[in-house]
CSV table of C-alpha atoms and ligand atoms in Angstrom, one decimal:
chain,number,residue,atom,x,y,z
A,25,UNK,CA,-11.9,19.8,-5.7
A,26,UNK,CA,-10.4,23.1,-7.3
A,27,UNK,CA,-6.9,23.2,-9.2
A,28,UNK,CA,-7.2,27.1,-9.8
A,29,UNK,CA,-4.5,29.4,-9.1
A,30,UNK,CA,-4.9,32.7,-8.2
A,31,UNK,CA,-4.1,34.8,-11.7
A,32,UNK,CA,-1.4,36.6,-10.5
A,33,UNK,CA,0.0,33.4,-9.7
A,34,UNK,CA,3.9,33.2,-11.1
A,35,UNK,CA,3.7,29.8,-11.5
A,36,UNK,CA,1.3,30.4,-14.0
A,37,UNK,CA,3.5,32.4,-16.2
A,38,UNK,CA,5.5,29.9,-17.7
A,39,UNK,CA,4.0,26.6,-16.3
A,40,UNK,CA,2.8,24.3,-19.0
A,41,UNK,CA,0.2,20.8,-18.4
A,42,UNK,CA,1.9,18.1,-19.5
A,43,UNK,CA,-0.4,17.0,-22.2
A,44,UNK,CA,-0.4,20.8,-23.6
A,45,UNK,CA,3.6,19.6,-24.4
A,46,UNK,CA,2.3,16.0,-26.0
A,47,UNK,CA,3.5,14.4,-22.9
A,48,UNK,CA,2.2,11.1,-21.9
A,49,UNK,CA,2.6,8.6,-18.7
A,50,UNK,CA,3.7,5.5,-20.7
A,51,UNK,CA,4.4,3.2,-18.0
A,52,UNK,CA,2.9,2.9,-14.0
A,53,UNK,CA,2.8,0.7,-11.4
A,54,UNK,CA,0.0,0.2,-9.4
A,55,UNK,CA,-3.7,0.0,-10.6
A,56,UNK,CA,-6.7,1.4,-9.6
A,57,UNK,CA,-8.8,1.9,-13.1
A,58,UNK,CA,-11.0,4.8,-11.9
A,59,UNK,CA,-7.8,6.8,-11.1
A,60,UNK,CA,-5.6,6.0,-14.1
A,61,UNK,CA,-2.1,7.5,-14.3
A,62,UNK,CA,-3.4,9.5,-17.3
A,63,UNK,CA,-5.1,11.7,-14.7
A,64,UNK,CA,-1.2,13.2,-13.9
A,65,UNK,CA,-0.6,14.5,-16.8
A,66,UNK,CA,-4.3,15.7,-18.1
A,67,UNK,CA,-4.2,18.8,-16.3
A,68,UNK,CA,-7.8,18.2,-14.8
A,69,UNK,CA,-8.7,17.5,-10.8
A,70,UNK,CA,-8.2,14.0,-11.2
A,71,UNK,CA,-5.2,12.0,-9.6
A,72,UNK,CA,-3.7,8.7,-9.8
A,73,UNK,CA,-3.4,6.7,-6.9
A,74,UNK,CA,-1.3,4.1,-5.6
A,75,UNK,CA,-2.7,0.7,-4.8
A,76,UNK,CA,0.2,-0.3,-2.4
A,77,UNK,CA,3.7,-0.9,-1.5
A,78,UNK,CA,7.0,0.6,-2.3
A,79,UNK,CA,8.3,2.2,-4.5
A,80,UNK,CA,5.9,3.4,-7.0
A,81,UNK,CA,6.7,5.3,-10.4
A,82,UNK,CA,5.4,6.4,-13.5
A,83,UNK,CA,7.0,7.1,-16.4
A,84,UNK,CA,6.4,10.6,-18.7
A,85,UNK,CA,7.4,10.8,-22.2
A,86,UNK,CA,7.6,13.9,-24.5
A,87,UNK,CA,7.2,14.1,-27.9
A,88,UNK,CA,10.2,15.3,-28.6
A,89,UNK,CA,13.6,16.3,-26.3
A,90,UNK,CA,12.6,19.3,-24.0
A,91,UNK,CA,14.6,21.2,-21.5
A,92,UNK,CA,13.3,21.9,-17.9
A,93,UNK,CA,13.7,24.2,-15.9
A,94,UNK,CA,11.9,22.6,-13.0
A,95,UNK,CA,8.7,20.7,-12.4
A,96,UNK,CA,5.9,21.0,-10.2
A,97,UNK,CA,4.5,18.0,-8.9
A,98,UNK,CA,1.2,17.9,-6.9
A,99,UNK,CA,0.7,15.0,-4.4
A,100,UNK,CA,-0.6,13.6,-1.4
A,101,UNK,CA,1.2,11.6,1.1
A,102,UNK,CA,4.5,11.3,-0.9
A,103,UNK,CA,7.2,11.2,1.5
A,104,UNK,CA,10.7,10.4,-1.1
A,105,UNK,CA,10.5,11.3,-4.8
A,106,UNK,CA,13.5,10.4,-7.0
A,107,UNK,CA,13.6,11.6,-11.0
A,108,UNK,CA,15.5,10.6,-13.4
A,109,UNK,CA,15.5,11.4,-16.8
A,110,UNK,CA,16.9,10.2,-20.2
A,111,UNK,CA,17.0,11.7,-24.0
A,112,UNK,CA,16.5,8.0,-25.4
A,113,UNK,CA,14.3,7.2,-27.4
A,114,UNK,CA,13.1,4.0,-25.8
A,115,UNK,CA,13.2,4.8,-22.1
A,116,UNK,CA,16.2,3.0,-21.3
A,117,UNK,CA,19.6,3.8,-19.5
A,118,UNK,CA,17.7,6.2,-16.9
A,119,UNK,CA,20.1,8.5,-14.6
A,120,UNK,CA,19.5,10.2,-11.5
A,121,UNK,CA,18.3,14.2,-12.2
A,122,UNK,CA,17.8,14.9,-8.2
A,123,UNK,CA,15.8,13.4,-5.1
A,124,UNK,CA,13.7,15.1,-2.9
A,125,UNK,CA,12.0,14.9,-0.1
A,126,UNK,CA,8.2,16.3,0.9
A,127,UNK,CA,7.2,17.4,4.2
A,128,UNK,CA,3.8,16.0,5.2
A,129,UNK,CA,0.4,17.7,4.6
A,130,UNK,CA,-2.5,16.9,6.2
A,131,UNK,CA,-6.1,18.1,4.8
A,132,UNK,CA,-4.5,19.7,1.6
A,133,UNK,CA,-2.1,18.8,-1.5
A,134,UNK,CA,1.7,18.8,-1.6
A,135,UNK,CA,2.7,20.9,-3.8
A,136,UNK,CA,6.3,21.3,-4.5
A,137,UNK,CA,8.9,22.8,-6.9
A,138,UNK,CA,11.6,20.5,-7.6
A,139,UNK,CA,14.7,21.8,-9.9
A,140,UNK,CA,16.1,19.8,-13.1
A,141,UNK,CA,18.9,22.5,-13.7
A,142,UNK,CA,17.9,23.0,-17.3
A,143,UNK,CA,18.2,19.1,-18.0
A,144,UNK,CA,17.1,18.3,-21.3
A,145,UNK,CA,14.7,15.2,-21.8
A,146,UNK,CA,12.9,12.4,-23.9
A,147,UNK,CA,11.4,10.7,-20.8
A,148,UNK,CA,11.4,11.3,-17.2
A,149,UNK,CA,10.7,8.7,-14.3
A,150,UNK,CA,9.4,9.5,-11.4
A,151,UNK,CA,9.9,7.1,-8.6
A,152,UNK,CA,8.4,7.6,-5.1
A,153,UNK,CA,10.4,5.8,-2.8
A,154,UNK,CA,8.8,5.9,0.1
A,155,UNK,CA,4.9,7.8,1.6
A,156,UNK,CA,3.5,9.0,4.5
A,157,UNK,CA,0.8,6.7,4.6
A,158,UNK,CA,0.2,3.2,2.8
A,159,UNK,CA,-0.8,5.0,-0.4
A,160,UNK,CA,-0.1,8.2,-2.5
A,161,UNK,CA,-1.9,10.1,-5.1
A,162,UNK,CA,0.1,12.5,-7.4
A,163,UNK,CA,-2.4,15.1,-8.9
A,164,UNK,CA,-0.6,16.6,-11.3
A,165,UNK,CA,2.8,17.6,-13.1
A,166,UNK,CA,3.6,20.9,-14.8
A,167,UNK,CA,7.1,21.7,-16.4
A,168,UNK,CA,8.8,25.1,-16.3
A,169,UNK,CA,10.7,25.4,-19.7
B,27,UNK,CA,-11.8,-2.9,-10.7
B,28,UNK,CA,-8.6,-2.4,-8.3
B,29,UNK,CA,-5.5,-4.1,-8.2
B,30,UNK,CA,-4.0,-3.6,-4.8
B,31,UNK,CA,-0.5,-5.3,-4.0
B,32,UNK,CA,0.2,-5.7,0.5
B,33,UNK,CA,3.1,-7.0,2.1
B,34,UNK,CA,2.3,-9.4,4.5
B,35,UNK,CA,4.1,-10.0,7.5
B,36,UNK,CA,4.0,-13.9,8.8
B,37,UNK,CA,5.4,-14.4,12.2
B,38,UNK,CA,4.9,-16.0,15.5
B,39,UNK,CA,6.5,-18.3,17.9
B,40,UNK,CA,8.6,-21.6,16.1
B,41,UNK,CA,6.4,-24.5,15.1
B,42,UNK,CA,3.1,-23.3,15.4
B,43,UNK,CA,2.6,-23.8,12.1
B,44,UNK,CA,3.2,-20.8,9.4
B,45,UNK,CA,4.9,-22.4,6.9
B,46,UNK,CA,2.4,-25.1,7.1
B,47,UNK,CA,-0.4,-22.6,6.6
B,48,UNK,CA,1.5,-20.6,4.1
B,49,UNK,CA,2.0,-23.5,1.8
B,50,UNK,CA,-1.8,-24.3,2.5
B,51,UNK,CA,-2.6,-20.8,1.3
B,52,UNK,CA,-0.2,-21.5,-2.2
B,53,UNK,CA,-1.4,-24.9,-2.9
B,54,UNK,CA,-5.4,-24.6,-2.0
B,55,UNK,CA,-4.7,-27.4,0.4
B,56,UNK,CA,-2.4,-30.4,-1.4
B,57,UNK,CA,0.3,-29.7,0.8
B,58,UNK,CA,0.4,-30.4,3.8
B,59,UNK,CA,4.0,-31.5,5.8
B,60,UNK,CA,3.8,-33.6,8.9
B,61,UNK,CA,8.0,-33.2,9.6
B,62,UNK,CA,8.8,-30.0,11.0
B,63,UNK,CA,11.0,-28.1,8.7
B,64,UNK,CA,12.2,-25.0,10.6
B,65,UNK,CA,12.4,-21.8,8.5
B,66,UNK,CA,15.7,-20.3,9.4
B,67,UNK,CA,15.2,-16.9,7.1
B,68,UNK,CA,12.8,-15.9,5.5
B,69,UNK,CA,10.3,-17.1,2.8
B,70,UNK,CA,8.0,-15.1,0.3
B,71,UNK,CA,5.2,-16.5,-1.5
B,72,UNK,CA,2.9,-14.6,-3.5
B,73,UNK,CA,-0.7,-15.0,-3.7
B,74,UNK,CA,-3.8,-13.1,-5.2
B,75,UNK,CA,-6.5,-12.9,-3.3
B,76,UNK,CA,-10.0,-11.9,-5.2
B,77,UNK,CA,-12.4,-10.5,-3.2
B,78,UNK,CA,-15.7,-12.2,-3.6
B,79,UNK,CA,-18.6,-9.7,-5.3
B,80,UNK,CA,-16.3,-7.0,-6.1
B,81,UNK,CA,-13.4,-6.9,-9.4
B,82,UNK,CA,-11.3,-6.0,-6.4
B,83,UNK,CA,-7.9,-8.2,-5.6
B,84,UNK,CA,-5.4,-7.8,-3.9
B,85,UNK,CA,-1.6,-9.5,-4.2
B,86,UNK,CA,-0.1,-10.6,-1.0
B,87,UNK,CA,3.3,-10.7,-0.4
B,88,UNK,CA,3.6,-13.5,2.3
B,89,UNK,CA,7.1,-12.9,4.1
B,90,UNK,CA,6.9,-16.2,6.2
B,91,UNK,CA,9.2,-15.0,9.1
B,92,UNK,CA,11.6,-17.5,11.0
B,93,UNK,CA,9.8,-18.1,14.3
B,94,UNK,CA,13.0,-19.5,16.2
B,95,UNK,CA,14.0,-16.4,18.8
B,96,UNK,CA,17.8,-16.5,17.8
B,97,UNK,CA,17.2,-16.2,14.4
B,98,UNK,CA,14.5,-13.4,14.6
B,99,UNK,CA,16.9,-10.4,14.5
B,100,UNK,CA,18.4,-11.1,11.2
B,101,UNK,CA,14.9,-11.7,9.7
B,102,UNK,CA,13.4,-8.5,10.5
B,103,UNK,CA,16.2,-6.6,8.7
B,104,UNK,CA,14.2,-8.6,5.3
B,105,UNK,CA,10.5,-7.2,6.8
B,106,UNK,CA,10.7,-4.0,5.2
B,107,UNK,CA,7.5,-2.1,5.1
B,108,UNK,CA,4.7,-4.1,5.9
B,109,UNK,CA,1.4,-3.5,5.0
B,110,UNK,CA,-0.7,-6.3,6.7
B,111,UNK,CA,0.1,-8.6,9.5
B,112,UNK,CA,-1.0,-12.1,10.0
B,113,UNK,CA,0.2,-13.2,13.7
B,114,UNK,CA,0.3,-16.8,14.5
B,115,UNK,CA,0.3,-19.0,17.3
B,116,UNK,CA,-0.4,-22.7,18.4
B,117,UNK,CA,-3.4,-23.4,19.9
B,118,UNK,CA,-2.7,-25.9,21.6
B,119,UNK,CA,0.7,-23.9,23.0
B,120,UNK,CA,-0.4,-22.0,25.9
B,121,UNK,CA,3.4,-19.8,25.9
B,122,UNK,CA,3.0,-19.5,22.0
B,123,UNK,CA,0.0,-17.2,22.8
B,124,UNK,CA,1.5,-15.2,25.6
B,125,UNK,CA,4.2,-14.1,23.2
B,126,UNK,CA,2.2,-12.6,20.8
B,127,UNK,CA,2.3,-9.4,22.2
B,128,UNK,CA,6.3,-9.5,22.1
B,129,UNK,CA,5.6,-10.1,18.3
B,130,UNK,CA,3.4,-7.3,18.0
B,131,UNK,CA,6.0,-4.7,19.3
B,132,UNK,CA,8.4,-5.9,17.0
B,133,UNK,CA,6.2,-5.4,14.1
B,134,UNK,CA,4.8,-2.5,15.3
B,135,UNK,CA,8.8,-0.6,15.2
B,136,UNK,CA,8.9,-1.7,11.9
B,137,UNK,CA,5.5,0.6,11.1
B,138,UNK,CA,6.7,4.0,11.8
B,139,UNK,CA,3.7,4.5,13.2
B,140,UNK,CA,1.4,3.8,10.6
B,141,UNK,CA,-2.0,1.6,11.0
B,142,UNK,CA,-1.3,-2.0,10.2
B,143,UNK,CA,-4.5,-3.9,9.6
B,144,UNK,CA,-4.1,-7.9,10.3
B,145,UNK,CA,-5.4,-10.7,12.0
B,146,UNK,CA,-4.6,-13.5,14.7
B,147,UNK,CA,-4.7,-17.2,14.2
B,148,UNK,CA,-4.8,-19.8,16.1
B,149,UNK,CA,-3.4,-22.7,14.0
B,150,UNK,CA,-3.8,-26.5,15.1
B,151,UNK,CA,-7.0,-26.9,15.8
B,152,UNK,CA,-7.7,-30.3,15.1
B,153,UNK,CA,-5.9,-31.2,17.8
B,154,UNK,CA,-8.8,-30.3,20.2
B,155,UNK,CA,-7.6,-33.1,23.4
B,156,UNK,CA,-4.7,-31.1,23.7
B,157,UNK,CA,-6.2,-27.1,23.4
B,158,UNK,CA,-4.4,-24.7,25.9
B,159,UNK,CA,-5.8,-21.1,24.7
B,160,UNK,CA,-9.3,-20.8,24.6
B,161,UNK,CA,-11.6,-19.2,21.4
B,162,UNK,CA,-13.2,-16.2,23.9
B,163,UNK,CA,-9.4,-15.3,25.3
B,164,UNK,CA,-8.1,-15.4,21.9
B,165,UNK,CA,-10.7,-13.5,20.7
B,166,UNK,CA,-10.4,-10.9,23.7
B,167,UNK,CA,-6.7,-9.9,23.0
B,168,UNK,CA,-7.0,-9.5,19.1
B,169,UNK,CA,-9.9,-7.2,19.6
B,170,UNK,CA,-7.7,-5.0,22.0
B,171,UNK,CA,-5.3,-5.1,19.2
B,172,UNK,CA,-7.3,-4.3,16.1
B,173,UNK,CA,-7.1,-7.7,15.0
B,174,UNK,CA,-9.5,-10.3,13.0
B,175,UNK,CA,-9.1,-13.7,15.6
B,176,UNK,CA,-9.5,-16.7,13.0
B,177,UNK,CA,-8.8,-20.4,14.1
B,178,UNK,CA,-7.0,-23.1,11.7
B,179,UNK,CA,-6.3,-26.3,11.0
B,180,UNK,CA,-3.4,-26.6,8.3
B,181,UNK,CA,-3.3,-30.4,8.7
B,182,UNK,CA,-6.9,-31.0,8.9
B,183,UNK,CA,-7.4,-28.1,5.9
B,184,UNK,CA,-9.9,-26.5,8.0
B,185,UNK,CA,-10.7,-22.6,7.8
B,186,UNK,CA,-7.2,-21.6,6.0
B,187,UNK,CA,-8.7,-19.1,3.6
B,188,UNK,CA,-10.3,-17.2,6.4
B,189,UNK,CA,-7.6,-15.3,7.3
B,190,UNK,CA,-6.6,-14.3,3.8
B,191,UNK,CA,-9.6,-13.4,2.9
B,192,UNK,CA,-9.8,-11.5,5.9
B,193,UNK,CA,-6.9,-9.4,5.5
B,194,UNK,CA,-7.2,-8.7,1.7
B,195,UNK,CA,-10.7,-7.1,3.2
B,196,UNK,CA,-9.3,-5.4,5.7
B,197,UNK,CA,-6.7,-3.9,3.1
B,198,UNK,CA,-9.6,-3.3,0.5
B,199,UNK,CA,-11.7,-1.0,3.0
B,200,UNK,CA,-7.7,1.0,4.3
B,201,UNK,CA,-7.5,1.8,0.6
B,202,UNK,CA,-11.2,2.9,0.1
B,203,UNK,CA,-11.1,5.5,3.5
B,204,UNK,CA,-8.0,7.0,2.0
B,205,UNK,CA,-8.9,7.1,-1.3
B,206,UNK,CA,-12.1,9.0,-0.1
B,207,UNK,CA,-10.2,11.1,1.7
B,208,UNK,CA,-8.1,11.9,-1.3
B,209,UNK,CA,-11.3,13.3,-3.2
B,210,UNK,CA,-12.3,15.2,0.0
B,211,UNK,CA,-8.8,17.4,-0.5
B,212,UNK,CA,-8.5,20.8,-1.0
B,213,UNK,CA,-5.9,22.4,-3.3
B,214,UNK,CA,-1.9,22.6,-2.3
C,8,GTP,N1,-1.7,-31.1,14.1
C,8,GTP,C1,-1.3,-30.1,13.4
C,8,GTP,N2,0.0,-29.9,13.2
C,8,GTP,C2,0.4,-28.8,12.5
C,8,GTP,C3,-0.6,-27.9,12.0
C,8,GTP,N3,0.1,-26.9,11.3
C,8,GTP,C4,1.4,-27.3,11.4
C,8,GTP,N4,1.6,-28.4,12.1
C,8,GTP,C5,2.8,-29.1,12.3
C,8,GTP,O1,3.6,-28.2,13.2
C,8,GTP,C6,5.0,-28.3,12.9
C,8,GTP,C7,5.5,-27.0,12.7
C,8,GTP,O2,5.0,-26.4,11.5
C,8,GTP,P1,5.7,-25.3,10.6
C,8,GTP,O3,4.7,-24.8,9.7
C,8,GTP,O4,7.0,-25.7,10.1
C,8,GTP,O5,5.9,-24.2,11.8
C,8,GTP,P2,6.5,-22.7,11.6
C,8,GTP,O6,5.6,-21.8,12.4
C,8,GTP,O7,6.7,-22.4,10.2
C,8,GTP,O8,7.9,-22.8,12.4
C,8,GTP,P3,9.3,-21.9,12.2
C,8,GTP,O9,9.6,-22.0,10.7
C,8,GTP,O10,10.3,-22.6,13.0
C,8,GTP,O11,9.0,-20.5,12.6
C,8,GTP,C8,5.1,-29.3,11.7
C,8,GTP,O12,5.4,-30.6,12.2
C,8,GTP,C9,3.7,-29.3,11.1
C,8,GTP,O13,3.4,-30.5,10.5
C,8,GTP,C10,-2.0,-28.1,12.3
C,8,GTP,O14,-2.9,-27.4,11.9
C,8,GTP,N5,-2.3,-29.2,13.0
C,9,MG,MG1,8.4,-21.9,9.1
């Protein structure tokens, strides 16, 4: 499986991997250890997969308080996705940024843009609320500063 | 090694013995209750389920469903999403077995049209004298519906693993085909 974009791809103008950023998935639910949630934010072909029911999240941190633009999230079979953010230190008192929702793919990745409006961040939780299919795998993550 | 985590759906007509085999399931077999106790809502009970020579498990969810018709409505606004379905009826009941298909509709709008891997059990089989629904027809029907048929004996603690065992397989080999189709994927 290839992850490269064309080069005269925008998004690759300001996109940046998460662990490029020092960003990290400190908390996840579900458990498959051949397809560890590390694998979102490592900018490689891996994914992490879910290992069943509803909802499912993971949990990014930053090293230090960074504002977003947007974020690109690279999936399969996510159907709901709700993110929150919040510029604690401790990934506590989590508010809603914006929920959207993914139309279905079938052979091929999701891939879709979803806007933060500039929000500024320590930590941001992803939480995907409800799939196409009995599992999910989320590829990868890029922020737009 | 995989963790996987399935709701379970447990329904089927009143009395054929769910909660019996549910609480067979929790206590490996200590447990067994002669007086009928009818479940009026629903129950969860949560058990892990290793699957032998793998590091696989996977964490069921039991939502033993109230069996009783006029309470069924109001339990199947608790089913939620299910992942796996274990359908019971009485063996020795032959109208307990007829309505299984009625059950498997009403599962089935709760799936929004996604596969739902289970199996059929017919529970009270030490009470052989009195059997109504024979193994080959029982059989017959949960092939046409994509079930595993296992028969049970809550009281007599006969064959009660089967069917969890069964369905924690069946849910293993789901998440296996989709997780190979995952690394068959092209890019977005
Ligand atoms: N002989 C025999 N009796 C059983 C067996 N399993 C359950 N019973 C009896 O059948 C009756 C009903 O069992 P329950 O487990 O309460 O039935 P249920 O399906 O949960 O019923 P609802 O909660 O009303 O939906 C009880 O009296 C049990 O003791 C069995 O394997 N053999
Ligand atoms: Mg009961």
């Amino acid at each position: 499986m290839k992850y490269t974009r064309s080069p005269g791809d925008p998004r690759n103008m300001t996109d940046s991997s998460l662990s490029s950023l020092g960003a990290k998935v400190v908390v996840a639910s579900s458990g498959d250890e051949n397809h560890p949630p590390e694998n979102i934010t490592d900018g490689t072909e891996t994914f992490w997969m879910s290992t069943g029911m509803f909802p499912q999240e993971f949990i990014v941190r930053f090293a230090e308080a960074t504002t977003m633009s947007a974020v690109t999230v690279d999936s399969y079979n996510v159907k709901h996705l709700r993110i929150e953010k919040t510029a604690s230190q401790n990934a506590s008192q989590f508010e809603l940024v914006t929920e959207k929702e993914f139309g279905h793919t079938e052979g091929h990745l999701q891939s879709n843009v979803v806007s933060l409006n500039g929000s500024s961040a320590t930590h941001l939780r992803f939480i995907i609320t409800t799939g196409y299919d009995h599992f999910v795998s989320v590829h990868r993550v890029t922020v737009q500063n | 090694m995989v963790k996987l985590r399935a709701r379970c759906l447990l329904v089927g007509d009143a009395a054929v013995g769910k909660s019996a085999l549910s609480h067979m399931f929790h206590s490996e077999g200590t447990l067994f209750q002669k007086n009928y106790s009818m479940t009026t809502g629903v129950e969860l009970l949560l058990k892990c389920v290793n699957i032998p020579e793998t590091n696989d498990s996977v964490e069921l969810y039991i939502i033993d469903s109230a069996g009783k018709e006029t309470l069924v409505e109001g339990c199947e606004k608790m089913w939620g999403e299910p992942s796996l379905l274990c359908l019971v009826f009485d063996l020795t009941s032959e109208q307990s077995f007829a309505n299984c298909g009625r059950w498997m509709e009403r599962v089935r709008a709760h799936c929004r049209g996604l596969h739902l891997p289970g199996v059929l059990v017919g529970n009270k089989s030490d009470l052989s004298a009195r059997r109504e629904v024979e193994s080959s027809v029982a059989q017959e029907w949960a092939q046409s519906q994509g079930l595993e048929y296992h028969e049970t004996s809550a009281r007599a603690m006969e064959n009660c693993d089967a069917p969890l065992l069964s369905l924690a397989r069946a849910f293993q080999s789901l998440y296996q085909e989709r997780r190979e189709t995952i690394q068959n994927l092209s890019p977005g």
